[in-house]
Amino acid sequence: MASSIVPFSVADMEFENAPEIREGLKKYIDTYVLGYGDPTDAYYEAICGWMKRRHNWDIKREWIVRTPGVIKAFFTAVKAYTEPGEGVMLLTPSYYPMYAAISENHRKRVSCSLINKDGRYEVDWEDFEAKAKLPDTKLFILCSPHNPSSRVWTQEELLRMGRICIDNDVVICSDEIHFDIIMPGYHHQVFATLSEEFAQHSVICTAPSKTFNLAGMQNSNIIIPNKELYDKFYGQLCTEMTNPKCSLLFY
């Protein structure tokens, strides 16, 4: 009986990898040396092409920072854009490593509890705006689509979140790892595509892990159009990777 139960504790896909992926990996192993190396032009072309075709977003390769997983990305964002003791907003309940990214880095969690209205979770806008206006709130980690409520945020909701955050100088780190897995009748919009202004205030976290069941590959693509935000994020990432006292925090 127990073997027939599908666990829902972690969002791993319960299907085999596509034949094209398996064959591609075999070919890669047969023809490449598995040592240190930088991404190829084809790698960046694949990411840019996917974002254009699937999400109508023209991105540039110089906006992309690779991290060993999206969790690593929002741990890095917390340290790059806030100081110890400052506040990081979450729409709660939220994906549990986001709590850890805040507490383990000695930041203050600023929870904006979602409201359950007839089985549909919605934002408490009065509370959200009040929390964004707090002087020490510096970062908002958005889960879009939302985990665990499964909400696909509407354009109107995203615009309202973004406007409140930008007006209060709060950086938006948007975890969009599930953005390719949307049920019929719903539409996901990448936060940065709402406007150029929104793109310049956001860090978009993406990965092939959920889309293609590749979480074990430990590879994510963090897209940061704003040069200042990019430099802060990349600088923090490099500091951690060269500091023997810092863990890369693989999950």
mmCIF file of C-alpha atoms in Angstrom:
data_model
loop_
_atom_site.group_PDB
_atom_site.id
_atom_site.type_symbol
_atom_site.label_atom_id
_atom_site.label_comp_id
_atom_site.label_asym_id
_atom_site.label_seq_id
_atom_site.Cartn_x
_atom_site.Cartn_y
_atom_site.Cartn_z
ATOM 1 C CA MET A 1 0.000 0.000 0.000
ATOM 2 C CA ALA A 2 2.761 2.444 0.973
ATOM 3 C CA SER A 3 4.512 1.994 -2.394
ATOM 4 C CA SER A 4 1.450 3.349 -4.204
ATOM 5 C CA ILE A 5 1.454 6.631 -2.283
ATOM 6 C CA VAL A 6 2.934 9.637 -4.065
ATOM 7 C CA PRO A 7 4.662 11.971 -1.555
ATOM 8 C CA PHE A 8 3.935 15.694 -1.820
ATOM 9 C CA SER A 9 6.713 16.878 0.503
ATOM 10 C CA VAL A 10 9.019 18.067 -2.306
ATOM 11 C CA ALA A 11 8.003 19.324 -5.748
ATOM 12 C CA ASP A 12 9.857 16.693 -7.758
ATOM 13 C CA MET A 13 8.120 15.478 -10.887
ATOM 14 C CA GLU A 14 6.871 11.886 -10.939
ATOM 15 C CA PHE A 15 7.818 11.220 -14.568
ATOM 16 C CA GLU A 16 10.884 10.075 -16.459
ATOM 17 C CA ASN A 17 13.086 12.526 -18.264
ATOM 18 C CA ALA A 18 12.247 13.097 -21.919
ATOM 19 C CA PRO A 19 14.176 10.880 -24.369
ATOM 20 C CA GLU A 20 15.702 13.976 -25.996
ATOM 21 C CA ILE A 21 17.214 14.991 -22.652
ATOM 22 C CA ARG A 22 18.562 11.525 -21.892
ATOM 23 C CA GLU A 23 20.103 11.209 -25.346
ATOM 24 C CA GLY A 24 21.501 14.712 -25.182
ATOM 25 C CA LEU A 25 23.226 13.998 -21.869
ATOM 26 C CA LYS A 26 24.675 10.753 -23.221
ATOM 27 C CA LYS A 27 26.038 12.589 -26.256
ATOM 28 C CA TYR A 28 27.520 15.280 -24.067
ATOM 29 C CA ILE A 29 29.315 12.753 -21.865
ATOM 30 C CA ASP A 30 30.667 10.987 -24.946
ATOM 31 C CA THR A 31 32.068 14.116 -26.566
ATOM 32 C CA TYR A 32 33.032 16.574 -23.788
ATOM 33 C CA VAL A 33 35.527 16.634 -20.938
ATOM 34 C CA LEU A 34 33.699 16.953 -17.611
ATOM 35 C CA GLY A 35 36.105 19.447 -16.089
ATOM 36 C CA TYR A 36 35.805 23.097 -15.170
ATOM 37 C CA GLY A 37 34.386 25.206 -17.941
ATOM 38 C CA ASP A 38 32.183 28.139 -18.829
ATOM 39 C CA PRO A 39 28.753 27.893 -20.488
ATOM 40 C CA THR A 40 28.823 27.715 -24.267
ATOM 41 C CA ASP A 41 27.156 30.135 -26.647
ATOM 42 C CA ALA A 42 24.548 27.432 -27.260
ATOM 43 C CA TYR A 43 23.714 27.410 -23.544
ATOM 44 C CA TYR A 44 22.938 31.117 -23.478
ATOM 45 C CA GLU A 45 21.091 30.930 -26.796
ATOM 46 C CA ALA A 46 18.873 28.196 -25.374
ATOM 47 C CA ILE A 47 17.959 30.278 -22.322
ATOM 48 C CA CYS A 48 17.319 33.457 -24.311
ATOM 49 C CA GLY A 49 15.331 31.548 -26.921
ATOM 50 C CA TRP A 50 13.181 29.818 -24.319
ATOM 51 C CA MET A 51 12.354 33.067 -22.525
ATOM 52 C CA LYS A 52 11.421 34.714 -25.827
ATOM 53 C CA ARG A 53 9.291 31.855 -27.167
ATOM 54 C CA ARG A 54 7.589 30.839 -23.942
ATOM 55 C CA HIS A 55 7.424 34.066 -21.970
ATOM 56 C CA ASN A 56 7.686 36.846 -24.559
ATOM 57 C CA TRP A 57 10.767 38.347 -22.909
ATOM 58 C CA ASP A 58 13.856 39.389 -24.858
ATOM 59 C CA ILE A 59 16.739 38.936 -22.475
ATOM 60 C CA LYS A 60 20.478 39.428 -22.912
ATOM 61 C CA ARG A 61 23.103 36.880 -21.942
ATOM 62 C CA GLU A 62 24.909 39.461 -19.820
ATOM 63 C CA TRP A 63 21.842 39.591 -17.553
ATOM 64 C CA ILE A 64 22.189 35.917 -16.614
ATOM 65 C CA VAL A 65 23.902 34.693 -13.457
ATOM 66 C CA ARG A 66 24.128 30.937 -12.926
ATOM 67 C CA THR A 67 23.615 29.526 -9.428
ATOM 68 C CA PRO A 68 23.482 25.970 -8.037
ATOM 69 C CA GLY A 69 19.717 26.101 -7.619
ATOM 70 C CA VAL A 70 17.113 28.794 -7.040
ATOM 71 C CA ILE A 71 17.361 28.372 -3.265
ATOM 72 C CA LYS A 72 20.963 29.498 -3.482
ATOM 73 C CA ALA A 73 19.744 32.515 -5.452
ATOM 74 C CA PHE A 74 17.437 33.907 -2.815
ATOM 75 C CA PHE A 75 19.974 33.192 -0.055
ATOM 76 C CA THR A 76 22.383 35.311 -2.116
ATOM 77 C CA ALA A 77 19.761 38.003 -2.792
ATOM 78 C CA VAL A 78 19.073 38.404 0.927
ATOM 79 C CA LYS A 79 22.767 39.073 1.604
ATOM 80 C CA ALA A 80 23.269 41.206 -1.514
ATOM 81 C CA TYR A 81 20.371 43.620 -0.993
ATOM 82 C CA THR A 82 19.918 43.770 2.781
ATOM 83 C CA GLU A 83 21.986 44.176 5.922
ATOM 84 C CA PRO A 84 21.689 42.146 9.148
ATOM 85 C CA GLY A 85 18.569 43.199 11.042
ATOM 86 C CA GLU A 86 16.778 44.583 7.990
ATOM 87 C CA GLY A 87 13.431 43.257 6.825
ATOM 88 C CA VAL A 88 12.575 40.825 4.037
ATOM 89 C CA MET A 89 8.913 40.503 3.025
ATOM 90 C CA LEU A 90 7.164 37.219 2.236
ATOM 91 C CA LEU A 91 3.601 36.334 1.307
ATOM 92 C CA THR A 92 2.920 33.617 3.855
ATOM 93 C CA PRO A 93 2.570 30.690 4.014
ATOM 94 C CA SER A 94 5.517 30.378 1.667
ATOM 95 C CA TYR A 95 8.161 27.922 0.469
ATOM 96 C CA TYR A 96 10.070 26.978 3.651
ATOM 97 C CA PRO A 97 13.685 27.673 2.469
ATOM 98 C CA MET A 98 12.671 31.312 2.043
ATOM 99 C CA TYR A 99 12.196 31.513 5.805
ATOM 100 C CA ALA A 100 15.649 29.960 6.266
ATOM 101 C CA ALA A 101 17.256 32.444 3.860
ATOM 102 C CA ILE A 102 16.038 35.223 6.140
ATOM 103 C CA SER A 103 16.650 33.739 9.594
ATOM 104 C CA GLU A 104 20.013 32.092 8.856
ATOM 105 C CA ASN A 105 21.329 35.394 7.519
ATOM 106 C CA HIS A 106 20.110 37.295 10.607
ATOM 107 C CA ARG A 107 17.532 39.354 8.759
ATOM 108 C CA LYS A 108 14.018 40.078 9.984
ATOM 109 C CA ARG A 109 11.103 38.237 8.413
ATOM 110 C CA VAL A 110 8.238 40.528 7.480
ATOM 111 C CA SER A 111 5.230 38.271 6.951
ATOM 112 C CA CYS A 112 2.223 39.353 4.914
ATOM 113 C CA SER A 113 -0.323 36.616 5.550
ATOM 114 C CA LEU A 114 -2.473 35.627 2.585
ATOM 115 C CA ILE A 115 -6.230 35.650 3.080
ATOM 116 C CA ASN A 116 -8.198 32.510 2.262
ATOM 117 C CA LYS A 117 -11.395 33.632 0.536
ATOM 118 C CA ASP A 118 -13.594 30.652 -0.315
ATOM 119 C CA GLY A 119 -10.578 28.457 -1.040
ATOM 120 C CA ARG A 120 -8.633 31.078 -3.003
ATOM 121 C CA TYR A 121 -5.668 32.820 -1.413
ATOM 122 C CA GLU A 122 -5.487 36.569 -1.908
ATOM 123 C CA VAL A 123 -3.182 39.378 -0.818
ATOM 124 C CA ASP A 124 -4.120 41.543 2.150
ATOM 125 C CA TRP A 125 -3.251 44.777 0.378
ATOM 126 C CA GLU A 126 -3.560 47.038 3.398
ATOM 127 C CA ASP A 127 -1.112 44.860 5.316
ATOM 128 C CA PHE A 128 1.206 44.471 2.309
ATOM 129 C CA GLU A 129 1.506 48.218 1.787
ATOM 130 C CA ALA A 130 1.999 48.888 5.493
ATOM 131 C CA LYS A 131 4.819 46.323 5.678
ATOM 132 C CA ALA A 132 6.487 47.687 2.513
ATOM 133 C CA LYS A 133 6.497 51.175 4.034
ATOM 134 C CA LEU A 134 8.461 50.079 7.088
ATOM 135 C CA PRO A 135 11.839 51.884 6.944
ATOM 136 C CA ASP A 136 13.885 48.708 7.303
ATOM 137 C CA THR A 137 12.004 46.641 4.697
ATOM 138 C CA LYS A 138 14.467 46.326 1.819
ATOM 139 C CA LEU A 139 13.582 43.149 -0.086
ATOM 140 C CA PHE A 140 10.452 41.281 -1.157
ATOM 141 C CA ILE A 141 10.824 37.612 -2.111
ATOM 142 C CA LEU A 142 7.892 36.856 -4.380
ATOM 143 C CA CYS A 143 6.935 33.256 -5.159
ATOM 144 C CA SER A 144 5.266 33.339 -8.586
ATOM 145 C CA PRO A 145 3.401 31.080 -9.157
ATOM 146 C CA HIS A 146 2.944 30.815 -5.419
ATOM 147 C CA ASN A 147 4.101 27.801 -3.468
ATOM 148 C CA PRO A 148 2.229 26.310 -1.592
ATOM 149 C CA SER A 149 -1.103 27.971 -2.440
ATOM 150 C CA SER A 150 -0.673 27.325 -6.227
ATOM 151 C CA ARG A 151 -1.902 30.844 -7.013
ATOM 152 C CA VAL A 152 -1.009 32.167 -10.451
ATOM 153 C CA TRP A 153 -0.915 35.887 -9.770
ATOM 154 C CA THR A 154 -2.898 38.047 -12.155
ATOM 155 C CA GLN A 155 -1.342 40.950 -14.019
ATOM 156 C CA GLU A 156 -3.332 43.335 -11.854
ATOM 157 C CA GLU A 157 -1.988 41.746 -8.667
ATOM 158 C CA LEU A 158 1.599 41.790 -9.906
ATOM 159 C CA LEU A 159 1.302 45.416 -10.968
ATOM 160 C CA ARG A 160 -0.014 46.368 -7.557
ATOM 161 C CA MET A 161 2.725 44.464 -5.710
ATOM 162 C CA GLY A 162 5.406 46.007 -7.903
ATOM 163 C CA ARG A 163 4.100 49.540 -7.624
ATOM 164 C CA ILE A 164 3.987 49.371 -3.842
ATOM 165 C CA CYS A 165 7.501 47.923 -3.640
ATOM 166 C CA ILE A 166 9.084 50.347 -6.101
ATOM 167 C CA ASP A 167 7.453 53.358 -4.446
ATOM 168 C CA ASN A 168 9.036 52.248 -1.162
ATOM 169 C CA ASP A 169 12.487 51.307 -2.548
ATOM 170 C CA VAL A 170 11.987 47.590 -1.976
ATOM 171 C CA VAL A 171 13.836 45.252 -4.374
ATOM 172 C CA ILE A 172 11.752 42.383 -5.772
ATOM 173 C CA CYS A 173 13.310 38.918 -6.009
ATOM 174 C CA SER A 174 10.817 36.795 -7.942
ATOM 175 C CA ASP A 175 11.129 33.009 -7.728
ATOM 176 C CA GLU A 176 9.433 31.824 -10.938
ATOM 177 C CA ILE A 177 10.716 28.253 -11.008
ATOM 178 C CA HIS A 178 7.231 26.822 -11.694
ATOM 179 C CA PHE A 179 6.390 29.284 -14.474
ATOM 180 C CA ASP A 180 6.260 26.658 -17.227
ATOM 181 C CA ILE A 181 3.788 24.416 -15.400
ATOM 182 C CA ILE A 182 0.492 26.287 -15.590
ATOM 183 C CA MET A 183 -2.960 24.725 -15.786
ATOM 184 C CA PRO A 184 -5.203 25.537 -18.782
ATOM 185 C CA GLY A 185 -7.165 28.737 -18.330
ATOM 186 C CA TYR A 186 -4.374 30.515 -16.466
ATOM 187 C CA HIS A 187 -1.527 32.707 -17.689
ATOM 188 C CA HIS A 188 1.785 33.339 -15.996
ATOM 189 C CA GLN A 189 3.487 36.658 -16.620
ATOM 190 C CA VAL A 190 7.142 37.114 -15.751
ATOM 191 C CA PHE A 191 7.329 39.997 -13.291
ATOM 192 C CA ALA A 192 10.001 41.851 -15.244
ATOM 193 C CA THR A 193 7.861 41.935 -18.401
ATOM 194 C CA LEU A 194 5.245 44.177 -16.813
ATOM 195 C CA SER A 195 7.313 47.265 -17.641
ATOM 196 C CA GLU A 196 10.894 48.413 -18.049
ATOM 197 C CA GLU A 197 10.651 50.077 -14.655
ATOM 198 C CA PHE A 198 9.665 46.766 -13.058
ATOM 199 C CA ALA A 199 12.519 44.992 -14.861
ATOM 200 C CA GLN A 200 14.992 47.488 -13.424
ATOM 201 C CA HIS A 201 13.845 46.770 -9.865
ATOM 202 C CA SER A 202 13.715 42.980 -10.023
ATOM 203 C CA VAL A 203 15.725 39.774 -9.888
ATOM 204 C CA ILE A 204 14.046 36.893 -11.753
ATOM 205 C CA CYS A 205 14.893 33.377 -10.598
ATOM 206 C CA THR A 206 14.444 30.616 -13.180
ATOM 207 C CA ALA A 207 15.607 27.033 -13.672
ATOM 208 C CA PRO A 208 14.950 24.032 -15.918
ATOM 209 C CA SER A 209 14.478 21.856 -12.832
ATOM 210 C CA LYS A 210 10.680 21.806 -12.559
ATOM 211 C CA THR A 211 9.956 22.172 -16.278
ATOM 212 C CA PHE A 212 12.103 19.189 -17.299
ATOM 213 C CA ASN A 213 12.535 17.333 -13.982
ATOM 214 C CA LEU A 214 16.223 18.268 -13.739
ATOM 215 C CA ALA A 215 16.500 19.367 -10.106
ATOM 216 C CA GLY A 216 19.427 16.996 -9.558
ATOM 217 C CA MET A 217 21.477 18.950 -12.092
ATOM 218 C CA GLN A 218 21.659 21.837 -9.578
ATOM 219 C CA ASN A 219 21.622 24.624 -12.153
ATOM 220 C CA SER A 220 19.559 27.802 -12.228
ATOM 221 C CA ASN A 221 19.566 30.957 -14.321
ATOM 222 C CA ILE A 222 19.013 34.208 -12.471
ATOM 223 C CA ILE A 223 18.098 37.089 -14.764
ATOM 224 C CA ILE A 224 18.963 40.617 -13.587
ATOM 225 C CA PRO A 225 18.544 43.440 -16.148
ATOM 226 C CA ASN A 226 19.679 46.216 -13.791
ATOM 227 C CA LYS A 227 23.484 46.541 -13.806
ATOM 228 C CA GLU A 228 23.718 47.742 -10.210
ATOM 229 C CA LEU A 229 21.534 44.906 -8.913
ATOM 230 C CA TYR A 230 23.464 42.452 -11.093
ATOM 231 C CA ASP A 231 26.821 43.588 -9.738
ATOM 232 C CA LYS A 232 25.656 43.346 -6.113
ATOM 233 C CA PHE A 233 24.253 39.842 -6.654
ATOM 234 C CA TYR A 234 27.238 38.569 -8.627
ATOM 235 C CA GLY A 235 29.678 40.133 -6.193
ATOM 236 C CA GLN A 236 27.998 38.449 -3.246
ATOM 237 C CA LEU A 237 27.962 35.119 -5.068
ATOM 238 C CA CYS A 238 31.667 35.366 -5.863
ATOM 239 C CA THR A 239 32.470 36.283 -2.262
ATOM 240 C CA GLU A 240 30.719 33.177 -0.988
ATOM 241 C CA MET A 241 32.319 30.881 -3.548
ATOM 242 C CA THR A 242 35.843 32.032 -2.639
ATOM 243 C CA ASN A 243 35.331 32.154 1.141
ATOM 244 C CA PRO A 244 36.054 28.756 2.716
ATOM 245 C CA LYS A 245 33.854 29.639 5.689
ATOM 246 C CA CYS A 246 30.786 30.060 3.468
ATOM 247 C CA SER A 247 28.653 27.125 2.405
ATOM 248 C CA LEU A 248 27.205 27.017 -1.105
ATOM 249 C CA LEU A 249 23.998 25.799 0.564
ATOM 250 C CA PHE A 250 23.030 23.014 -1.784
ATOM 251 C CA TYR A 251 19.527 21.709 -1.158
#
